[in-house]
Short mmCIF file of C-alpha atoms and ligand atoms in Angstrom, two decimals:
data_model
loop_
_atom_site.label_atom_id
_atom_site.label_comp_id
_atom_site.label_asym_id
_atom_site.label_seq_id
_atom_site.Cartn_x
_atom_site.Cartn_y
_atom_site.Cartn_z
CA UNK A 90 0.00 0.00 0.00
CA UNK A 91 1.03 3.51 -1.02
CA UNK A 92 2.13 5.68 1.98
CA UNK A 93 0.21 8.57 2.59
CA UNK A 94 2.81 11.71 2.90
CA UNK A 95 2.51 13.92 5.60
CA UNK A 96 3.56 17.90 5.87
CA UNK A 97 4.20 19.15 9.34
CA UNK A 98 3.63 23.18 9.89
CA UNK A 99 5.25 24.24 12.68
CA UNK A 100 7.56 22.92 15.30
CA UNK A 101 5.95 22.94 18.91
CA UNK A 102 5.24 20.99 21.62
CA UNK A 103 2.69 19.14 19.96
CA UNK A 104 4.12 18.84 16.54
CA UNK A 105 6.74 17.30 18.54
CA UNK A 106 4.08 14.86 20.15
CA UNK A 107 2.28 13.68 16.79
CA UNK A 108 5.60 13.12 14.77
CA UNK A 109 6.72 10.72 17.51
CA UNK A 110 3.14 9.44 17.17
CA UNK A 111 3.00 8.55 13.73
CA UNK A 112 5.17 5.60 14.72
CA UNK A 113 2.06 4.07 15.28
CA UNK A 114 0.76 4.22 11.80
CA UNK A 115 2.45 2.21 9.70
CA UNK A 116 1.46 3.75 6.13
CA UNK A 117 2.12 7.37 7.34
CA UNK A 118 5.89 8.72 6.17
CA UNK A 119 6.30 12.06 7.23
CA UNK A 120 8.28 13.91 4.50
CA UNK A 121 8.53 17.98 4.74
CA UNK A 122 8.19 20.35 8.42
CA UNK A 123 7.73 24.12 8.04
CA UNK A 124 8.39 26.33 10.52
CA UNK A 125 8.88 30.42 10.32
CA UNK A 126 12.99 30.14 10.68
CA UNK A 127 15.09 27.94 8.71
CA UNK A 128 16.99 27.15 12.50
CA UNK A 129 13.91 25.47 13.91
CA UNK A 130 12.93 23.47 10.74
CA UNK A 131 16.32 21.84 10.35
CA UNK A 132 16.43 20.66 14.40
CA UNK A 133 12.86 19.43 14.12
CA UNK A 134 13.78 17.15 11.13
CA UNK A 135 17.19 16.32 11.95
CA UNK A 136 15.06 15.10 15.92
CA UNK A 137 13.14 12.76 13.64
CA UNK A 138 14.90 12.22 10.44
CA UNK A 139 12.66 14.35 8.01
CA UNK A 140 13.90 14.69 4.78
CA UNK A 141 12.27 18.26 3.37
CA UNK A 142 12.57 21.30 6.22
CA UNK A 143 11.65 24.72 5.07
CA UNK A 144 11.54 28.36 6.11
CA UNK A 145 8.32 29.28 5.54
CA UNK A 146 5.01 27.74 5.86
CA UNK A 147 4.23 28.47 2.24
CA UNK A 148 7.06 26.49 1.24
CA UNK A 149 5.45 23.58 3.08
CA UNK A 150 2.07 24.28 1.12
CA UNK A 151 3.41 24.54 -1.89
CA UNK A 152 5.60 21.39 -1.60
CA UNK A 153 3.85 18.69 -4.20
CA UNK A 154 4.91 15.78 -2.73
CA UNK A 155 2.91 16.03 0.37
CA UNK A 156 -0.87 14.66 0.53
CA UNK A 157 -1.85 15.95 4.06
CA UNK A 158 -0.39 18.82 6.19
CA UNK A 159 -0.63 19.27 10.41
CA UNK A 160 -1.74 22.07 12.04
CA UNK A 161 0.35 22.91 14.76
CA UNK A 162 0.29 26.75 14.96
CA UNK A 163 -1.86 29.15 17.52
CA UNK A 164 -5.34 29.17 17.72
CA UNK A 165 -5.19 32.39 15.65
CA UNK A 166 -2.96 31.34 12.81
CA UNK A 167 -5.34 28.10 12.55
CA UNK A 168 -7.57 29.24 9.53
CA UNK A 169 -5.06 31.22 7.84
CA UNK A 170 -2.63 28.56 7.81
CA UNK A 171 -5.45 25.93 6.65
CA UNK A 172 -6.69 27.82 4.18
CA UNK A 173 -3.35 28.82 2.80
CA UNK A 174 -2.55 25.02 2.80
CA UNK A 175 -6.13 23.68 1.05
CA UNK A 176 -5.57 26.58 -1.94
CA UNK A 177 -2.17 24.57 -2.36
CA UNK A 178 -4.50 21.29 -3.04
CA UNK A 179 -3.44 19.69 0.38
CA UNK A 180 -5.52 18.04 2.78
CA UNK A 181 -5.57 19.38 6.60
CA UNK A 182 -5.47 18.28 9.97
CA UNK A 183 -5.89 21.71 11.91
CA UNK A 184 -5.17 21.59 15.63
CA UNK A 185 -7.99 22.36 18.07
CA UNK A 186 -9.64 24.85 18.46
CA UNK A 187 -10.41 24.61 14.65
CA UNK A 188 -10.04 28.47 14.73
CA UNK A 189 -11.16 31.27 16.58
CA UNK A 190 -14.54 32.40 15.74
CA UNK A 191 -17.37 30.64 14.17
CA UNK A 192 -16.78 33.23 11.08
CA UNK A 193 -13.54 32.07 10.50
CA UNK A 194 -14.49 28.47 10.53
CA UNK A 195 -17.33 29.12 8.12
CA UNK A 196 -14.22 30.57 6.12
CA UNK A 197 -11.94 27.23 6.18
CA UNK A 198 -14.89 24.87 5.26
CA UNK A 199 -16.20 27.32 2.23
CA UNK A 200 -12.64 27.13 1.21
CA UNK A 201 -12.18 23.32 1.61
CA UNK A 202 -15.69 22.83 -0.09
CA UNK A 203 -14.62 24.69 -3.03
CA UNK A 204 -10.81 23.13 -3.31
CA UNK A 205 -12.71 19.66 -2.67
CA UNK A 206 -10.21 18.80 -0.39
CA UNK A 207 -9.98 17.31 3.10
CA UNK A 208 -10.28 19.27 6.26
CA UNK A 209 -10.84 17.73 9.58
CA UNK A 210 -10.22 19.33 13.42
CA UNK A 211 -8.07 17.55 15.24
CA UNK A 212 -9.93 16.86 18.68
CA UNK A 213 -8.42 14.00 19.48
CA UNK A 214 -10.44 12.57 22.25
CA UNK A 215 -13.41 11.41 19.84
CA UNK A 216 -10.88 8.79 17.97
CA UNK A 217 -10.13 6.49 21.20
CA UNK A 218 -11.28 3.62 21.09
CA UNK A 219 -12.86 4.05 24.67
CA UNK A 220 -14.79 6.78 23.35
CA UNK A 221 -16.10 4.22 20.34
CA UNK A 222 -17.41 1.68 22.73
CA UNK A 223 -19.09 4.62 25.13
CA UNK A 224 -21.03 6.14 21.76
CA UNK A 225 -22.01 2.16 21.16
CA UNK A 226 -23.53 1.80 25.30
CA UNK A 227 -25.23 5.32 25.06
CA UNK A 228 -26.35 5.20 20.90
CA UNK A 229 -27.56 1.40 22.00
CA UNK A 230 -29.80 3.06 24.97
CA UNK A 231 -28.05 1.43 27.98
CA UNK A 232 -28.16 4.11 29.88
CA UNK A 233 -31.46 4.90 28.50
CA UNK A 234 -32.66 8.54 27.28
CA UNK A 235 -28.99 10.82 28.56
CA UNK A 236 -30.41 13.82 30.57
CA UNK A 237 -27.25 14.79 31.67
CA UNK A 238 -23.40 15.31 30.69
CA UNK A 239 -20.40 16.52 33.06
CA UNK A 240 -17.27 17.18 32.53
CA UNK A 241 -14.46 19.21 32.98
CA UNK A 242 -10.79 19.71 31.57
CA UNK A 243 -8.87 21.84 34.21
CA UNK A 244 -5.47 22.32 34.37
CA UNK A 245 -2.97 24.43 36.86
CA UNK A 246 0.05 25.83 34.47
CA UNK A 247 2.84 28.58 34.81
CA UNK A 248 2.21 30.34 31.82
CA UNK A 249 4.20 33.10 30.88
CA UNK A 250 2.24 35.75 28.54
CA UNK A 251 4.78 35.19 25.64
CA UNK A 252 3.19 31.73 25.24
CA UNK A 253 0.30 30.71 23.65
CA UNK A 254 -1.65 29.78 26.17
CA UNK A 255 -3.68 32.84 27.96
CA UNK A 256 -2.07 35.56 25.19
CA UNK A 257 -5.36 36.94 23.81
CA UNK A 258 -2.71 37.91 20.52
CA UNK A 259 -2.35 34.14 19.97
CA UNK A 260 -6.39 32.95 20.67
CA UNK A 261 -5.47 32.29 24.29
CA UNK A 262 -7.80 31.68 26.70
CA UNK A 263 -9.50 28.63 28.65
CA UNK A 264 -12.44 28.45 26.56
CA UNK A 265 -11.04 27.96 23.48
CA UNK A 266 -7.76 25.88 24.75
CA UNK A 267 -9.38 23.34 27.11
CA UNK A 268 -13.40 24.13 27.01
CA UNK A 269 -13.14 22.57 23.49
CA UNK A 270 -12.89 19.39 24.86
CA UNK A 271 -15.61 19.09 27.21
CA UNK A 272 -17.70 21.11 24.82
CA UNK A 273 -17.27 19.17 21.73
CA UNK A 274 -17.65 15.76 24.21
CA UNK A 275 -21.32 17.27 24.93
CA UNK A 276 -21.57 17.72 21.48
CA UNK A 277 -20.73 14.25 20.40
CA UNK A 278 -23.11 12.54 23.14
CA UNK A 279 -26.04 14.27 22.38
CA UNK A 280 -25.24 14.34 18.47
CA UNK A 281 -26.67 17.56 17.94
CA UNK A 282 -26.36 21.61 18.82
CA UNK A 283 -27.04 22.94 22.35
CA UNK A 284 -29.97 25.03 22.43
CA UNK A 285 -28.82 27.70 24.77
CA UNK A 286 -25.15 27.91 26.27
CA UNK A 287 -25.14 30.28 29.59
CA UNK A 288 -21.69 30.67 31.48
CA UNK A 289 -19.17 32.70 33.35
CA UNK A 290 -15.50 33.15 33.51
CA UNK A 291 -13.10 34.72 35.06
CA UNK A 292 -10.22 37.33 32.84
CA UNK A 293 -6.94 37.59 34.39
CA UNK A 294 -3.75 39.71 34.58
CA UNK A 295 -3.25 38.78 30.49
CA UNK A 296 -6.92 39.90 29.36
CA UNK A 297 -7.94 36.15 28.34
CA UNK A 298 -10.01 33.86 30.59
CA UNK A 299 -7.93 31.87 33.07
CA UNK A 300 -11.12 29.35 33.79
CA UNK A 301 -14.96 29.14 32.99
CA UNK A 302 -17.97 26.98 33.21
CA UNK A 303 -20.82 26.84 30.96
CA UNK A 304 -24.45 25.69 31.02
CA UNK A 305 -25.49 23.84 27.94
CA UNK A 306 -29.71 23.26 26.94
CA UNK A 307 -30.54 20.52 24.86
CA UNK A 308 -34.07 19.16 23.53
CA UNK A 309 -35.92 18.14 25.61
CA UNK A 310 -34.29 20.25 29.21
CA UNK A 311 -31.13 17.89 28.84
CA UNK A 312 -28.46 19.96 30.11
CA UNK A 313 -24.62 19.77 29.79
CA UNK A 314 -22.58 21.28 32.91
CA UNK A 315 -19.01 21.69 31.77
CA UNK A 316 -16.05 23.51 33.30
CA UNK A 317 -12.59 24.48 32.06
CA UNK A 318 -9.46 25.93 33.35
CA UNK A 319 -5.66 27.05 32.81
CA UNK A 320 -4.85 28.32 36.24
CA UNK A 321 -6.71 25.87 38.15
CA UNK A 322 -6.33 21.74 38.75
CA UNK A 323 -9.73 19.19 38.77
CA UNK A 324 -9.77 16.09 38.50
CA UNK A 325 -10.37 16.00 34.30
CA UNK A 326 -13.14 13.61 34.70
CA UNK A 327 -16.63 13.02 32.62
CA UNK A 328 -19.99 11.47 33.47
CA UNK A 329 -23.06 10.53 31.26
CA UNK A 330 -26.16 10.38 32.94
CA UNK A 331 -29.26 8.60 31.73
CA UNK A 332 -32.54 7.50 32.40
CA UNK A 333 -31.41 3.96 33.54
CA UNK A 334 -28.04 4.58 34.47
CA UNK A 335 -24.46 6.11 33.71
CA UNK A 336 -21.20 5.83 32.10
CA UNK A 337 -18.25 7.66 33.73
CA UNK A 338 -14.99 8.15 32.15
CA UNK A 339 -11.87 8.68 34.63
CA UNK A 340 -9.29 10.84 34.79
CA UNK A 341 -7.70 11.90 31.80
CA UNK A 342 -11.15 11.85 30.01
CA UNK A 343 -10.26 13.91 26.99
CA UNK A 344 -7.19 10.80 26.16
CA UNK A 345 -9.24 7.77 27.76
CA UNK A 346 -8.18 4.57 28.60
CA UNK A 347 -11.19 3.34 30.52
CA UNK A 348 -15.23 3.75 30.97
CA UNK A 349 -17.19 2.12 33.62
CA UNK A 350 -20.93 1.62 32.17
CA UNK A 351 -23.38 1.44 35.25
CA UNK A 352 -26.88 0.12 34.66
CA UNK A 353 -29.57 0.48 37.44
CA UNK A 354 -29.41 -3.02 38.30
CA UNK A 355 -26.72 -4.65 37.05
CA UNK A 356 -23.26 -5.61 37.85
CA UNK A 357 -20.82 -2.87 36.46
CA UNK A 358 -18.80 -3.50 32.91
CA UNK A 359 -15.64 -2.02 32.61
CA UNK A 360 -14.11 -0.88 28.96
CA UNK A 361 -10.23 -0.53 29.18
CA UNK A 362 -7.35 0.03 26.21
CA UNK A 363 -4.38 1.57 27.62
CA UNK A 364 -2.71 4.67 25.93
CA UNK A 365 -0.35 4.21 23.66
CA UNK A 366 2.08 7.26 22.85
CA UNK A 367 0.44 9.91 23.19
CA UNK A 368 -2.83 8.64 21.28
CA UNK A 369 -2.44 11.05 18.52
CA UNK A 370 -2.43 8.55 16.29
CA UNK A 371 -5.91 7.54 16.36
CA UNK A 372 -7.16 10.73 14.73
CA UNK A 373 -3.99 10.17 12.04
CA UNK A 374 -6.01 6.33 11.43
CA UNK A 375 -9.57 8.34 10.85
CA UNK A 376 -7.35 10.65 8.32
CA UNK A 377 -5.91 7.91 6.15
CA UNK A 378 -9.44 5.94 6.46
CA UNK A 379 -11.17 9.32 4.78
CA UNK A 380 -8.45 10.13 2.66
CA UNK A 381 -8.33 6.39 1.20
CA UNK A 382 -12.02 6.25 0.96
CA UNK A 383 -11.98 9.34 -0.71
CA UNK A 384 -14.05 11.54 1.77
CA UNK A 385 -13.78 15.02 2.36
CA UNK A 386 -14.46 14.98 5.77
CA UNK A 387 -14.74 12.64 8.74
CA UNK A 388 -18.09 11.36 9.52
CA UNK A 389 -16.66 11.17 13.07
CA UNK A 390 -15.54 14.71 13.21
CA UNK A 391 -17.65 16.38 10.44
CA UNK A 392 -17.16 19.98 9.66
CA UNK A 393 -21.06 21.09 10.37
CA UNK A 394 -19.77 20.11 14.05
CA UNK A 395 -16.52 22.12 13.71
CA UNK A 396 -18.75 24.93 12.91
CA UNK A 397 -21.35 23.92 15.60
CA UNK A 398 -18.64 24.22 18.47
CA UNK A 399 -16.86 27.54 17.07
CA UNK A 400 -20.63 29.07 16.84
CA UNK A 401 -21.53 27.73 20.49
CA UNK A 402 -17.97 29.24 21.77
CA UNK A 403 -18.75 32.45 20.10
CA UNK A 404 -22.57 32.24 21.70
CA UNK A 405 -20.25 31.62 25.53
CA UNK A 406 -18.94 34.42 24.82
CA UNK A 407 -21.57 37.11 23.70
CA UNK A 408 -21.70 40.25 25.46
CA UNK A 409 -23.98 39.71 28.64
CA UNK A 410 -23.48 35.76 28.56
CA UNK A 411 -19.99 34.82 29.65
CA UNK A 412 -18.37 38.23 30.32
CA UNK A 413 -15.30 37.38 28.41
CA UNK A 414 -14.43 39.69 25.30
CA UNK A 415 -14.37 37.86 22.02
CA UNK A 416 -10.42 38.51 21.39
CA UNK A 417 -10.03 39.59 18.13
CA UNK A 418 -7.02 40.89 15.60
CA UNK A 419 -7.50 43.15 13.24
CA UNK A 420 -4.09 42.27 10.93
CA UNK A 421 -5.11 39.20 11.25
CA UNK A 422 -8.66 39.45 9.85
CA UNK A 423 -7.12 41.69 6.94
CA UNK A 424 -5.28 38.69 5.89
CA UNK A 425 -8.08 36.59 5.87
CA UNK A 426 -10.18 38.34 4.22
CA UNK A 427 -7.20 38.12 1.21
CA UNK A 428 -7.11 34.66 2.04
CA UNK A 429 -11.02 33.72 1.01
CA UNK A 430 -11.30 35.88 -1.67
CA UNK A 431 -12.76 32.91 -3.98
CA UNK A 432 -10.81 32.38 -6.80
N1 LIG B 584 -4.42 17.66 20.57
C1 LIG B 584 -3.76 17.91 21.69
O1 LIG B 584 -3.66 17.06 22.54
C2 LIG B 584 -3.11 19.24 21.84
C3 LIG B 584 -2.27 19.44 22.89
C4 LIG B 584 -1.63 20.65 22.98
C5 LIG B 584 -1.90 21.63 22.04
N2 LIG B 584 -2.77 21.41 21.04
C6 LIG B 584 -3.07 22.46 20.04
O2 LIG B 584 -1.96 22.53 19.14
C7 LIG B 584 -1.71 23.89 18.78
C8 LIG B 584 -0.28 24.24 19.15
O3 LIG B 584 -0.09 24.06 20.53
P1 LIG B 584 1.38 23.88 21.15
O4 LIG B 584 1.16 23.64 22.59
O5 LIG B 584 2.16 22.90 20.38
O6 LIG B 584 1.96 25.36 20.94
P2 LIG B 584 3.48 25.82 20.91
O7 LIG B 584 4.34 24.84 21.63
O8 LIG B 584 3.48 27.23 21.33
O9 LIG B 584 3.87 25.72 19.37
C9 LIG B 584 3.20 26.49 18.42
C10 LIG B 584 4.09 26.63 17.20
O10 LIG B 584 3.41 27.44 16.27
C11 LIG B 584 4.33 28.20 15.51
N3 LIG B 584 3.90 29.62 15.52
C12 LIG B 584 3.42 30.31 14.45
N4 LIG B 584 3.13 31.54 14.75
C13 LIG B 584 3.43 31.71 16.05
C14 LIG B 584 3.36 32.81 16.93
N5 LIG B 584 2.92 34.00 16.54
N6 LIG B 584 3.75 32.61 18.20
C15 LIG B 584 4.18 31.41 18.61
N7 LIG B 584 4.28 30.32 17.81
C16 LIG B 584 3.90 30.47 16.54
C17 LIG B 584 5.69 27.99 16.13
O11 LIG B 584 6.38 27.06 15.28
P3 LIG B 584 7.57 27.53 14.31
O12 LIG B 584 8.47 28.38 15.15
O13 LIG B 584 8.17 26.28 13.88
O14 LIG B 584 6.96 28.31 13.19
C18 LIG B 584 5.41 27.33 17.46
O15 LIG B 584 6.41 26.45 17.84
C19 LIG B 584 -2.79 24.71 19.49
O16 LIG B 584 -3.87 24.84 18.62
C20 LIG B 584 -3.21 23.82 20.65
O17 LIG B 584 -4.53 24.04 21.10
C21 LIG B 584 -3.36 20.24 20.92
#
């Protein structure tokens, strides 16, 4: 079987984590890296023996030996990047959160849609195979009708502003670096869009949100109660609650290796696969599936939900809901605006 060639943009901590990853994937070869300094390319591929390193991410686009590129970059170079990437012909794996706003996500699937190419965000946690046997228990009614989800994906880290991480320049924040995952796990148990999302968070001394929670409506008055932090430690867990019983998912929920299914009733089952690597190779195995099936998007990730969690983020964050300022760049939106004029 043909290998499928992989592009890496950028050089971070977890471009680091994926290329040491695709070790697990047999029929992945990772080719080219980009990065914005010659310097950083060359030690990334020299680290793991990559035989293309360039200066510039457009080099890496532009590059016609690569089938798929990685995402690696800030949340606010996401679409940019993508969309720079799918107008070379290349397929994408964009990091979470799949961008910043729900506008600019609207942006990278138009352009995908009209390149006919593949675009898929990369939230991991959806791709374990713990998470496929919890969607089989709840989709198979178990638990019975789910009234409730909880979860939360709260961290304590010294972050210095320079970083990423809480920099409102680079699409810091809580919301959009952790919330993601509990939010899109909501989103993937109930299979649908919240109705209403209430919330609150709290800004700190770099002018992003340190931590949050948020109040999610479904049909029917099923509710979602999700909380996220950078600055502050829980215990990362999630819970499923239904009509007849639960599922709960231990600590590290958003990369799991076990689920305990609990039926009113009956003697508790226990689902266990232990991590291997980092597990960023399971979303890489739902790439190559799509891309060798010739799909342009994942039916496990699709890009309506993408767009779903970017416009329920966006909806956290109205004025009056979650009291944290939608952190936006005006450069940055010049560009993209260049970027989706369509062709
Ligand atoms: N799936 C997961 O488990 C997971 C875990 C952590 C992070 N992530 C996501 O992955 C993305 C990157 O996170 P990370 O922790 O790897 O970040 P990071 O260590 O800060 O790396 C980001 C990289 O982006 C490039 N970059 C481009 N413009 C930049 C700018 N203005 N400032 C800083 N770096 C810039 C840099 O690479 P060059 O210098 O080579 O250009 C940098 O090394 C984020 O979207 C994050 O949410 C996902």
């Amino acid at each position: 079987m043909e290998k499928i060639r992989w592009g890496i943009l950028s050089t971070g901590s977890i471009a680091n984590s994926f290329v040491k990853d695709l070790q697990y994937v047999p029929d992945a070869d990772v080719v080219a890296v980009g990065s914005r300094t010659q310097e950083s390319a060359d030690q990334f591929a020299d680290k793991y023996n990559i035989p293309k390193r360039y200066a510039t991410y457009e080099a890496l686009a532009n590059d016609p030996d690569i089938d798929v590129i990685y995402i690696a970059t800030p949340h606010s170079m996401h679409a940019e990047n993508g969309i720079m990437c799918m107008r070379a012909g290349k397929a994408v794996l964009c990091e979470k959160a799949f961008t910043i706003t729900a506008r600019e996500a609207e942006q990278m699937i138009a352009v995908a849609r009209e390149e006919q190419v593949f675009l898929m965000e990369a939230l991991v946690t959806r791709h374990f195979p713990v998470i496929h046997k919890v969607l089989d228990w709840v989709n198979s009614g178990l638990i019975g009708e789910v009234r409730m989800v909880h979860a939360n994906r709260c961290a304590r880290g010294q972050f210095r502003h320079e970083q990423r991480h809480l920099n409102p320049e680079l699409g810091g924040g809580s919301l959009l670096d952790v919330g993601i995952y509990v939010i899109g796990f909501a989103s993937m148990i109930y299979g649908k869009a919240p109705l209403d999302a209430v919330g609150y968070g709290h800004v700190g001394e770099f002018g992003s949100d340190e931590q949050g929670a948020t109040l999610l409506q479904y049909e029917n008055g099923a509710l979602a109660m999700l909380s996220f932090a950078l600055r502050t430690a829980a215990v990362n867990e999630a819970y499923i609650y239904g009509t007849k019983g639960h599922i709960k998912l231990p600590a590290l929920f958003a990369v799991p290796e076990k689920a305990i299914l609990r039926v009113d009733g009956q003697e508790e089952v226990v689902f266990e696969e232990k991590l291997i690597g980092n597990g960023l190779h399971y979303q890489v195995l739902e790439v190559h599936r799509c891309l060798r099936e010739g799909l342009l998007e994942s039916p496990r990730m699709p890009l309506e939900e993408s767009l779903q969690l970017m416009q329920t983020m966006d909806k956290i964050r109205a004025p009056g809901v979650f009291h944290i300022p939608m952190i936006t760049n005006s450069f940055h939106f010049k560009n993209m605006e260049d970027l989706c004029q369509t062709k």
